[in-house]
XYZ file of N, CA and C in Angstrom:
708
model
N 24.482 11.543 -8.679
C 24.467 10.420 -9.609
C 23.500 10.719 -10.752
N 23.774 10.152 -11.913
C 23.011 10.470 -13.108
C 21.699 9.710 -13.194
N 21.601 8.574 -12.523
C 20.357 7.817 -12.479
C 19.801 7.845 -11.064
N 18.554 7.395 -10.905
C 17.893 7.461 -9.594
C 17.866 6.125 -8.874
N 18.433 5.089 -9.490
C 18.381 3.750 -8.905
C 19.774 3.142 -8.933
N 20.234 2.680 -7.780
C 21.503 1.961 -7.716
C 21.281 0.519 -8.160
N 22.267 -0.052 -8.806
C 22.173 -1.426 -9.289
C 22.747 -2.368 -8.239
N 21.861 -3.205 -7.670
C 22.282 -4.132 -6.626
C 22.063 -5.569 -7.080
N 22.934 -6.454 -6.657
C 22.646 -7.882 -6.768
C 21.582 -8.211 -5.718
N 20.877 -9.340 -5.858
C 19.900 -9.707 -4.822
C 20.508 -9.780 -3.432
N 21.740 -10.283 -3.364
C 22.396 -10.394 -2.060
C 22.684 -9.014 -1.473
N 23.146 -8.096 -2.317
C 23.420 -6.753 -1.837
C 22.134 -6.017 -1.481
N 21.084 -6.239 -2.269
C 19.789 -5.609 -1.972
C 19.291 -6.036 -0.602
N 19.488 -7.304 -0.260
C 19.076 -7.795 1.062
C 19.885 -7.112 2.156
N 21.189 -6.946 1.913
C 22.033 -6.273 2.904
C 21.640 -4.806 3.066
N 21.311 -4.154 1.942
C 20.893 -2.751 1.997
C 19.597 -2.621 2.771
N 18.658 -3.538 2.523
C 17.389 -3.520 3.255
C 17.629 -3.672 4.752
N 18.479 -4.608 5.113
C 18.803 -4.826 6.527
C 19.451 -3.581 7.133
N 20.359 -2.979 6.391
C 21.055 -1.788 6.885
C 20.079 -0.638 7.102
N 19.203 -0.425 6.112
C 18.222 0.662 6.232
C 17.263 0.416 7.385
N 16.832 -0.839 7.538
C 15.911 -1.178 8.627
C 16.569 -0.945 9.978
N 17.805 -1.367 10.104
C 18.531 -1.217 11.369
C 18.785 0.244 11.710
N 18.852 1.107 10.702
C 19.150 2.513 10.930
C 17.937 3.414 10.759
N 16.758 2.825 10.832
C 15.503 3.572 10.820
C 14.773 3.336 12.137
N 13.831 4.191 12.446
C 13.027 4.001 13.653
C 12.316 2.659 13.580
N 12.325 1.950 14.702
C 11.696 0.633 14.755
C 10.182 0.743 14.689
N 9.551 -0.274 14.088
C 8.104 -0.398 14.237
C 7.827 -0.909 15.644
N 6.584 -0.843 16.051
C 6.226 -1.241 17.412
C 6.318 -2.754 17.590
N 6.283 -3.164 18.831
C 6.261 -4.592 19.130
C 5.043 -5.268 18.536
N 3.904 -4.592 18.575
C 2.691 -5.168 17.993
C 2.836 -5.373 16.493
N 3.434 -4.405 15.806
C 3.635 -4.552 14.367
C 4.608 -5.689 14.066
N 5.636 -5.827 14.881
C 6.575 -6.939 14.702
C 5.870 -8.268 14.902
N 5.034 -8.353 15.948
C 4.297 -9.589 16.221
C 3.376 -9.939 15.059
N 2.657 -8.947 14.556
C 1.728 -9.187 13.457
C 2.471 -9.595 12.193
N 3.588 -8.956 11.921
C 4.380 -9.294 10.740
C 4.855 -10.747 10.823
N 5.378 -11.147 11.982
C 5.856 -12.523 12.163
C 4.705 -13.523 12.037
N 3.561 -13.194 12.613
C 2.408 -14.091 12.542
C 1.955 -14.270 11.099
N 1.902 -13.180 10.351
C 1.470 -13.250 8.950
C 2.424 -14.107 8.130
N 3.711 -13.909 8.322
C 4.705 -14.695 7.591
C 4.550 -16.188 7.898
N 4.218 -16.512 9.130
C 4.097 -17.918 9.533
C 2.804 -18.562 9.044
N 1.793 -17.742 8.720
C 0.474 -18.287 8.403
C 0.113 -18.243 6.921
N 0.720 -17.354 6.143
C 0.269 -17.135 4.772
C 1.406 -17.331 3.780
N 1.155 -18.181 2.788
C 2.164 -18.479 1.784
C 2.508 -17.252 0.944
N 1.536 -16.357 0.763
C 1.758 -15.151 -0.044
C 2.051 -13.937 0.820
N 2.698 -14.165 1.969
C 2.973 -13.067 2.901
C 3.892 -12.010 2.316
N 4.530 -12.305 1.183
C 5.359 -11.277 0.550
C 4.518 -10.123 0.020
N 3.188 -10.282 -0.016
C 2.315 -9.182 -0.399
C 2.214 -8.129 0.702
N 2.571 -8.498 1.911
C 2.529 -7.572 3.038
C 3.692 -6.583 2.967
N 3.468 -5.390 3.453
C 4.537 -4.395 3.518
C 5.658 -4.892 4.416
N 6.881 -4.520 4.077
C 8.031 -4.891 4.895
C 8.067 -4.020 6.156
N 8.831 -4.430 7.175
C 8.981 -3.575 8.351
C 9.504 -2.181 8.015
N 10.436 -2.090 7.061
C 10.946 -0.776 6.669
C 9.841 0.059 6.035
N 9.003 -0.572 5.231
C 7.884 0.163 4.644
C 6.882 0.551 5.725
N 6.701 -0.304 6.720
C 5.847 0.056 7.845
C 6.344 1.306 8.550
N 7.666 1.397 8.733
C 8.240 2.606 9.333
C 8.003 3.823 8.447
N 8.108 3.632 7.130
C 7.868 4.721 6.187
C 6.423 5.205 6.273
N 5.479 4.283 6.332
C 4.068 4.652 6.453
C 3.834 5.504 7.701
N 4.383 5.056 8.816
C 4.186 5.795 10.056
C 4.832 7.173 9.979
N 5.987 7.246 9.354
C 6.685 8.526 9.210
C 5.852 9.502 8.387
N 5.338 9.041 7.233
C 4.553 9.913 6.364
C 3.241 10.327 7.024
N 2.591 9.384 7.695
C 1.349 9.727 8.394
C 1.619 10.746 9.504
N 2.772 10.623 10.149
C 3.128 11.599 11.163
C 3.326 12.985 10.594
N 3.833 13.063 9.353
C 3.987 14.354 8.688
C 2.644 14.941 8.276
N 1.795 14.104 7.708
C 0.525 14.574 7.170
C -0.472 14.878 8.273
N -0.421 14.101 9.360
C -1.372 14.237 10.461
C -2.824 14.161 9.961
N -3.182 13.064 9.305
C -4.522 12.956 8.734
C -5.595 12.795 9.807
N -6.773 13.297 9.501
C -7.934 13.075 10.361
C -8.790 11.917 9.868
N -8.652 11.605 8.576
C -9.326 10.433 8.004
C -8.355 9.727 7.072
N -8.299 8.397 7.200
C -7.431 7.567 6.381
C -8.291 6.519 5.686
N -8.006 6.283 4.415
C -8.678 5.239 3.648
C -7.630 4.323 3.058
N -7.830 3.023 3.206
C -6.951 2.093 2.500
C -7.791 1.086 1.737
N -7.318 0.785 0.537
C -7.984 -0.174 -0.345
C -7.110 -1.416 -0.381
N -7.563 -2.447 0.297
C -6.773 -3.653 0.477
C -6.211 -3.691 1.878
N -6.652 -4.659 2.671
C -6.272 -4.686 4.094
C -5.261 -5.785 4.410
N -5.325 -6.882 3.678
C -4.523 -8.078 3.918
C -4.715 -8.528 5.370
N -3.686 -8.555 6.218
C -3.910 -8.970 7.608
C -3.991 -7.789 8.575
N -4.026 -6.573 8.051
C -4.193 -5.413 8.913
C -2.915 -4.724 9.330
N -1.784 -5.082 8.697
C -0.489 -4.492 9.074
C -0.462 -2.992 8.801
N -0.898 -2.598 7.616
C -0.883 -1.166 7.288
C -1.909 -0.406 8.127
N -3.058 -1.015 8.371
C -4.061 -0.360 9.226
C -3.501 -0.110 10.619
N -2.719 -1.063 11.121
C -2.083 -0.878 12.417
C -1.094 0.290 12.371
N -0.352 0.404 11.265
C 0.592 1.522 11.117
C -0.154 2.855 11.162
N -1.272 2.946 10.437
C -2.053 4.197 10.446
C -2.610 4.461 11.846
N -3.085 3.430 12.506
C -3.667 3.596 13.842
C -2.625 4.125 14.825
N -1.437 3.543 14.794
C -0.397 3.938 15.735
C 0.122 5.351 15.470
N 0.125 5.756 14.210
C 0.742 7.035 13.848
C -0.239 8.201 13.835
N -1.508 7.948 14.146
C -2.512 9.026 14.106
C -3.218 9.193 15.447
N -2.557 8.803 16.513
C -3.166 8.973 17.835
C -3.419 10.441 18.151
N -2.528 11.298 17.669
C -2.646 12.726 17.964
C -3.892 13.327 17.331
N -4.250 12.851 16.136
C -5.430 13.381 15.446
C -6.663 12.517 15.668
N -6.479 11.377 16.350
C -7.596 10.465 16.588
C -8.295 10.114 15.277
N -7.502 9.811 14.258
C -8.017 9.649 12.904
C -8.959 8.462 12.778
N -9.989 8.654 11.961
C -10.847 7.561 11.533
C -10.141 6.838 10.393
N -10.087 5.516 10.461
C -9.407 4.704 9.457
C -10.406 3.726 8.862
N -10.616 3.830 7.572
C -11.522 2.929 6.862
C -10.698 2.062 5.923
N -10.877 0.760 6.030
C -10.125 -0.166 5.192
C -11.089 -1.076 4.445
N -10.810 -1.312 3.177
C -11.688 -2.085 2.305
C -11.040 -3.427 1.977
N -11.818 -4.499 2.051
C -11.280 -5.826 1.749
C -12.386 -6.720 1.195
N -12.043 -7.504 0.178
C -12.984 -8.413 -0.474
C -12.772 -9.863 -0.076
N -11.516 -10.275 0.049
C -11.170 -11.672 0.282
C -11.598 -12.121 1.687
N -12.393 -13.190 1.757
C -12.938 -13.652 3.037
C -11.836 -14.080 4.009
N -10.800 -14.727 3.474
C -9.696 -15.168 4.326
C -8.981 -13.975 4.941
N -8.774 -12.922 4.152
C -8.075 -11.757 4.669
C -8.988 -10.919 5.574
N -10.277 -10.951 5.319
C -11.222 -10.281 6.227
C -11.133 -10.907 7.611
N -11.128 -12.242 7.665
C -11.025 -12.930 8.953
C -9.704 -12.621 9.641
N -8.611 -12.603 8.864
C -7.293 -12.300 9.443
C -7.247 -10.872 9.965
N -7.832 -9.943 9.221
C -7.827 -8.544 9.636
C -8.657 -8.351 10.896
N -9.818 -8.992 10.952
C -10.649 -8.853 12.155
C -9.943 -9.440 13.369
N -9.193 -10.525 13.158
C -8.385 -11.056 14.260
C -7.389 -10.017 14.739
N -6.724 -9.349 13.802
C -5.752 -8.310 14.150
C -6.413 -7.185 14.938
N -7.524 -6.697 14.450
C -8.182 -5.556 15.090
C -8.677 -5.924 16.488
N -9.153 -7.164 16.647
C -9.617 -7.616 17.962
C -8.443 -7.842 18.916
N -7.403 -8.490 18.410
C -6.251 -8.850 19.254
C -5.520 -7.615 19.769
N -5.367 -6.610 18.908
C -4.547 -5.455 19.268
C -5.371 -4.209 19.601
N -6.671 -4.357 19.733
C -7.514 -3.255 20.180
C -7.588 -2.090 19.213
N -7.807 -2.382 17.940
C -7.833 -1.321 16.930
C -9.247 -0.922 16.515
N -10.246 -1.606 17.056
C -11.618 -1.369 16.598
C -12.180 -0.012 17.009
N -11.474 0.694 17.891
C -11.979 2.014 18.308
C -11.962 3.018 17.159
N -10.982 2.838 16.224
C -10.885 3.823 15.135
C -10.779 3.199 13.748
N -10.648 1.886 13.678
C -10.535 1.206 12.386
C -11.868 0.554 12.034
N -12.366 0.857 10.844
C -13.606 0.265 10.343
C -13.301 -0.515 9.074
N -13.620 -1.800 9.089
C -13.406 -2.660 7.933
C -14.714 -2.783 7.152
N -14.672 -2.407 5.886
C -15.827 -2.539 4.997
C -15.572 -3.709 4.060
N -16.453 -4.695 4.112
C -16.311 -5.879 3.292
C -16.978 -5.686 1.931
N -16.390 -6.325 0.907
C -17.022 -6.313 -0.392
C -16.167 -5.680 -1.465
N -16.766 -5.518 -2.637
C -16.090 -4.949 -3.794
C -15.635 -3.516 -3.513
N -14.356 -3.260 -3.733
C -13.784 -1.960 -3.376
C -14.371 -0.821 -4.197
N -14.584 -1.063 -5.482
C -15.104 0.007 -6.334
C -16.503 0.425 -5.893
N -17.324 -0.551 -5.551
C -18.661 -0.225 -5.063
C -18.584 0.493 -3.728
N -17.682 0.058 -2.871
C -17.518 0.723 -1.570
C -17.090 2.176 -1.757
N -16.191 2.427 -2.701
C -15.747 3.796 -2.973
C -16.918 4.672 -3.420
N -17.823 4.089 -4.184
C -18.977 4.851 -4.663
C -19.955 5.173 -3.539
N -19.859 4.418 -2.439
C -20.771 4.630 -1.316
C -20.190 5.520 -0.224
N -18.878 5.763 -0.257
C -18.246 6.568 0.776
C -18.609 8.046 0.627
N -18.617 8.744 1.749
C -18.882 10.182 1.743
C -17.755 10.915 2.448
N -17.682 12.225 2.246
C -16.616 13.021 2.840
C -15.321 12.819 2.085
N -14.221 13.294 2.665
C -12.940 13.073 2.009
C -11.891 12.622 3.001
N -10.753 12.221 2.463
C -9.701 11.579 3.250
C -8.376 12.287 3.001
N -7.600 12.419 4.058
C -6.310 13.110 3.983
C -5.187 12.193 3.508
N -5.364 10.911 3.724
C -4.358 9.927 3.319
C -5.090 8.701 2.784
N -4.725 8.292 1.569
C -5.350 7.133 0.930
C -4.248 6.187 0.466
N -4.345 4.939 0.881
C -3.351 3.923 0.546
C -4.001 2.878 -0.344
N -3.471 2.696 -1.551
C -4.016 1.754 -2.521
C -3.078 0.556 -2.621
N -3.576 -0.621 -2.198
C -2.739 -1.819 -2.191
C -3.640 -3.042 -2.332
N -4.372 -3.106 -3.436
C -5.305 -4.200 -3.667
C -5.017 -4.817 -5.028
N -6.034 -5.372 -5.674
C -5.841 -5.964 -7.001
C -5.346 -4.907 -7.973
N -4.270 -5.223 -8.654
C -3.577 -4.214 -9.461
C -4.379 -3.802 -10.698
N -5.232 -4.694 -11.205
C -6.045 -4.315 -12.360
C -7.175 -3.363 -11.984
N -7.303 -3.081 -10.694
C -8.315 -2.133 -10.244
C -7.780 -0.752 -9.909
N -6.460 -0.587 -9.926
C -5.874 0.680 -9.491
C -6.425 1.878 -10.253
N -6.482 1.772 -11.581
C -6.931 2.916 -12.371
C -8.368 3.287 -12.023
N -9.240 2.297 -11.920
C -10.638 2.565 -11.574
C -10.764 3.140 -10.171
N -9.979 2.616 -9.245
C -10.042 3.108 -7.874
C -9.632 4.577 -7.793
N -8.487 4.890 -8.362
C -7.986 6.261 -8.269
C -8.873 7.221 -9.059
N -9.339 6.800 -10.212
C -10.241 7.653 -10.980
C -11.518 7.952 -10.200
N -12.071 6.946 -9.544
C -13.277 7.152 -8.728
C -12.987 8.079 -7.556
N -11.838 7.899 -6.926
C -11.435 8.781 -5.819
C -11.376 10.233 -6.288
N -10.778 10.438 -7.456
C -10.654 11.796 -7.987
C -12.000 12.344 -8.436
N -12.776 11.533 -9.159
C -14.072 11.990 -9.656
C -15.014 12.369 -8.518
N -14.951 11.607 -7.431
C -15.854 11.839 -6.311
C -15.229 12.765 -5.250
N -14.006 13.223 -5.557
C -13.288 14.134 -4.649
C -13.187 13.558 -3.231
N -12.871 12.276 -3.165
C -12.656 11.639 -1.870
C -11.308 12.029 -1.270
N -10.389 12.511 -2.105
C -9.101 12.999 -1.611
C -9.250 14.457 -1.208
N -8.875 14.766 0.015
C -9.020 16.129 0.514
C -8.010 17.062 -0.146
N -8.285 18.360 -0.168
C -7.264 19.322 -0.614
C -6.019 19.166 0.270
N -4.878 19.019 -0.348
C -3.662 18.792 0.426
C -3.447 17.349 0.824
N -4.375 16.468 0.430
C -4.261 15.061 0.782
C -3.288 14.316 -0.123
N -2.989 13.081 0.248
C -1.994 12.271 -0.460
C -2.540 10.883 -0.723
N -2.374 10.408 -1.964
C -2.627 9.016 -2.315
C -1.283 8.311 -2.449
N -1.165 7.145 -1.831
C 0.009 6.279 -1.987
C -0.456 4.993 -2.656
N 0.113 4.677 -3.810
C -0.229 3.447 -4.518
C 0.984 2.524 -4.513
N 0.800 1.322 -4.002
C 1.920 0.416 -3.753
C 2.059 -0.625 -4.869
N 3.240 -1.249 -4.923
C 3.545 -2.347 -5.847
C 3.456 -1.946 -7.320
N 3.836 -0.723 -7.624
C 3.712 -0.228 -8.994
C 4.692 -0.929 -9.950
N 5.756 -1.484 -9.445
C 6.695 -2.202 -10.300
C 6.247 -3.638 -10.597
N 5.305 -4.165 -9.784
C 4.838 -5.546 -9.984
C 6.013 -6.521 -10.096
N 6.897 -6.470 -9.117
C 8.094 -7.316 -9.063
C 8.992 -7.113 -10.280
N 8.873 -5.939 -10.897
C 9.684 -5.608 -12.057
C 8.965 -5.790 -13.376
N 7.827 -6.477 -13.377
C 7.146 -6.802 -14.627
C 6.524 -5.577 -15.298
N 6.288 -4.512 -14.538
C 5.795 -3.277 -15.137
C 6.848 -2.667 -16.048
N 8.086 -2.779 -15.663
C 9.188 -2.207 -16.435
C 9.483 -3.058 -17.659
N 9.641 -4.352 -17.428
C 9.947 -5.283 -18.507
C 9.734 -6.695 -17.999
N 9.205 -7.560 -18.853
C 9.022 -8.953 -18.445
C 10.358 -9.676 -18.292
N 11.434 -9.036 -18.722
C 12.772 -9.625 -18.589
C 13.535 -9.058 -17.395
N 12.896 -8.191 -16.625
C 13.638 -7.441 -15.608
C 13.887 -8.222 -14.328
N 13.200 -9.351 -14.145
C 13.374 -10.087 -12.894
C 13.501 -11.581 -13.179
N 14.680 -12.035 -13.609
C 14.861 -13.463 -13.929
C 14.730 -14.365 -12.709
N 14.806 -13.783 -11.507
C 14.719 -14.589 -10.283
C 13.285 -14.772 -9.802
N 12.316 -14.150 -10.463
C 10.921 -14.295 -10.065
C 10.479 -15.741 -10.290
N 9.840 -16.307 -9.271
C 9.425 -17.707 -9.352
C 8.427 -17.910 -10.486
N 8.561 -19.030 -11.191
C 7.698 -19.310 -12.331
C 6.228 -19.421 -11.926
N 5.968 -19.903 -10.730
C 4.580 -20.113 -10.315
C 3.816 -18.801 -10.122
N 4.547 -17.693 -9.983
C 3.881 -16.397 -9.838
C 4.205 -15.450 -10.989
N 5.001 -15.899 -11.948
C 5.443 -15.006 -13.023
C 4.269 -14.508 -13.864
N 3.351 -15.386 -14.230
C 2.224 -14.949 -15.056
C 1.330 -13.978 -14.295
N 1.154 -14.228 -12.983
C 0.348 -13.335 -12.143
C 0.933 -11.927 -12.144
N 2.231 -11.825 -11.913
C 2.852 -10.498 -11.850
C 3.014 -9.880 -13.235
N 3.124 -10.703 -14.260
C 3.184 -10.166 -15.625
C 1.886 -9.467 -15.984
N 0.754 -10.089 -15.651
C -0.541 -9.461 -15.916
C -0.712 -8.194 -15.078
N -0.230 -8.232 -13.837
C -0.274 -7.028 -13.001
C 0.544 -5.911 -13.621
N 1.692 -6.278 -14.190
C 2.541 -5.281 -14.832
C 1.834 -4.590 -15.979
N 1.099 -5.346 -16.774
C 0.339 -4.757 -17.879
C -0.684 -3.748 -17.359
N -1.409 -4.137 -16.311
C -2.423 -3.249 -15.740
C -1.797 -1.990 -15.156
N -0.644 -2.160 -14.529
C -0.011 -1.014 -13.876
C 0.649 -0.073 -14.872
N 1.061 -0.566 -16.016
C 1.539 0.334 -17.062
C 0.409 1.262 -17.513
N -0.796 0.710 -17.640
C -1.968 1.526 -17.983
C -2.256 2.534 -16.873
N -2.133 2.088 -15.631
C -2.361 2.982 -14.494
C -1.363 4.133 -14.493
N -0.106 3.826 -14.763
C 0.919 4.871 -14.790
C 0.635 5.900 -15.873
N 0.189 5.432 -17.032
C -0.170 6.344 -18.124
C -1.345 7.225 -17.723
N -2.322 6.625 -17.067
C -3.470 7.391 -16.578
C -3.031 8.507 -15.629
N -2.184 8.168 -14.664
C -1.729 9.165 -13.685
C -0.934 10.280 -14.365
N -0.079 9.901 -15.290
C 0.756 10.886 -15.976
C -0.087 11.863 -16.783
N -1.188 11.390 -17.357
C -1.965 12.202 -18.286
C -3.175 12.888 -17.661
N -3.520 12.545 -16.434
C -4.678 13.183 -15.810
C -4.284 14.590 -15.346
N -4.922 15.597 -15.923
C -4.540 16.976 -15.648
C -4.904 17.487 -14.282
N -5.631 16.692 -13.510
C -6.056 17.141 -12.184
C -4.999 16.921 -11.109
N -4.011 16.091 -11.395
C -3.109 15.630 -10.338
C -1.640 15.819 -10.694
N -0.829 15.822 -9.651
C 0.618 15.710 -9.774
C 1.005 14.346 -9.218
N 1.947 13.697 -9.877
C 2.302 12.347 -9.457
C 3.801 12.123 -9.580
N 4.337 11.312 -8.693
C 5.738 10.914 -8.781
C 5.819 9.430 -8.447
N 6.515 8.701 -9.291
C 6.731 7.271 -9.079
C 8.130 7.075 -8.506
N 8.184 6.605 -7.281
C 9.452 6.448 -6.575
C 9.979 5.021 -6.721
N 11.266 4.875 -7.019
C 11.862 3.543 -7.150
C 12.243 2.964 -5.795
N 11.261 2.856 -4.905
C 11.484 2.281 -3.578
C 10.527 1.107 -3.384
N 10.952 0.160 -2.561
C 10.176 -1.053 -2.305
C 9.838 -1.718 -3.643
N 8.560 -1.969 -3.914
C 8.179 -2.538 -5.213
C 7.553 -1.461 -6.098
N 8.060 -0.236 -5.959
C 7.531 0.905 -6.698
C 6.384 1.547 -5.939
N 6.521 2.825 -5.638
C 5.512 3.540 -4.862
C 5.171 4.839 -5.574
N 3.900 4.999 -5.945
C 3.439 6.228 -6.586
C 2.755 7.122 -5.574
N 3.137 8.396 -5.571
C 2.510 9.417 -4.728
C 1.700 10.341 -5.629
N 0.486 10.629 -5.209
C -0.437 11.450 -6.003
C -1.057 12.513 -5.119
N -1.142 13.728 -5.649
C -1.850 14.796 -4.962
C -2.568 15.657 -6.007
N -3.508 16.456 -5.526
C -4.167 17.400 -6.429
C -3.144 18.389 -6.971
N -3.295 18.780 -8.214
C -2.394 19.766 -8.805
C -2.603 21.117 -8.139
N -1.520 21.728 -7.735
C -1.611 23.039 -7.059
C -1.891 24.135 -8.074
N -2.550 25.175 -7.602
C -2.850 26.326 -8.475
C -3.984 26.052 -9.418
């Protein structure tokens, strides 16, 4: 095909998502329980990764086999659980950063309920300051926090060499519900969140330009989920 994205109606997109989920490896029972609990408790649960994305995270972590994982933005701990489950072989240390008090409490509930505290460490507070305090490097870094912070976060990661040689950064929600591409691209976006995602789109356009122009890295923006950018050190 000449383009990289199929054009789906919302109804067809839902069917495609269901089909892909049904024909992919299942997430664990614990991940299903946590996903259902989050949806029932939080009005903005659409910020959480989908079950299909959870399967993708576990698949990629299984390929990379990281010994240290860093995530910026924890929400209720769904992604941290994915990293924990998929890195048993390497016994990976997982560090997750979160600022929001409500999400800190939800994440700690998750870690306590499902026994994740053996390898998951939650650092509370401003993510940029936390990044400046971290030492060593990480094989897998997942960025899924405030979108106006993405450029600063990734730049700090690169400047401080927190990404290991051969490591991978995954930055989520790069499309900002379509607002990164065009403010006209998603007429079905609810008005109550349209301004929020429009501002995110502006910030993420700047982030995309930064990634494209930084000579230290190779990057690819994938048209999957809500846009997923993969970043690694430039080879050679």
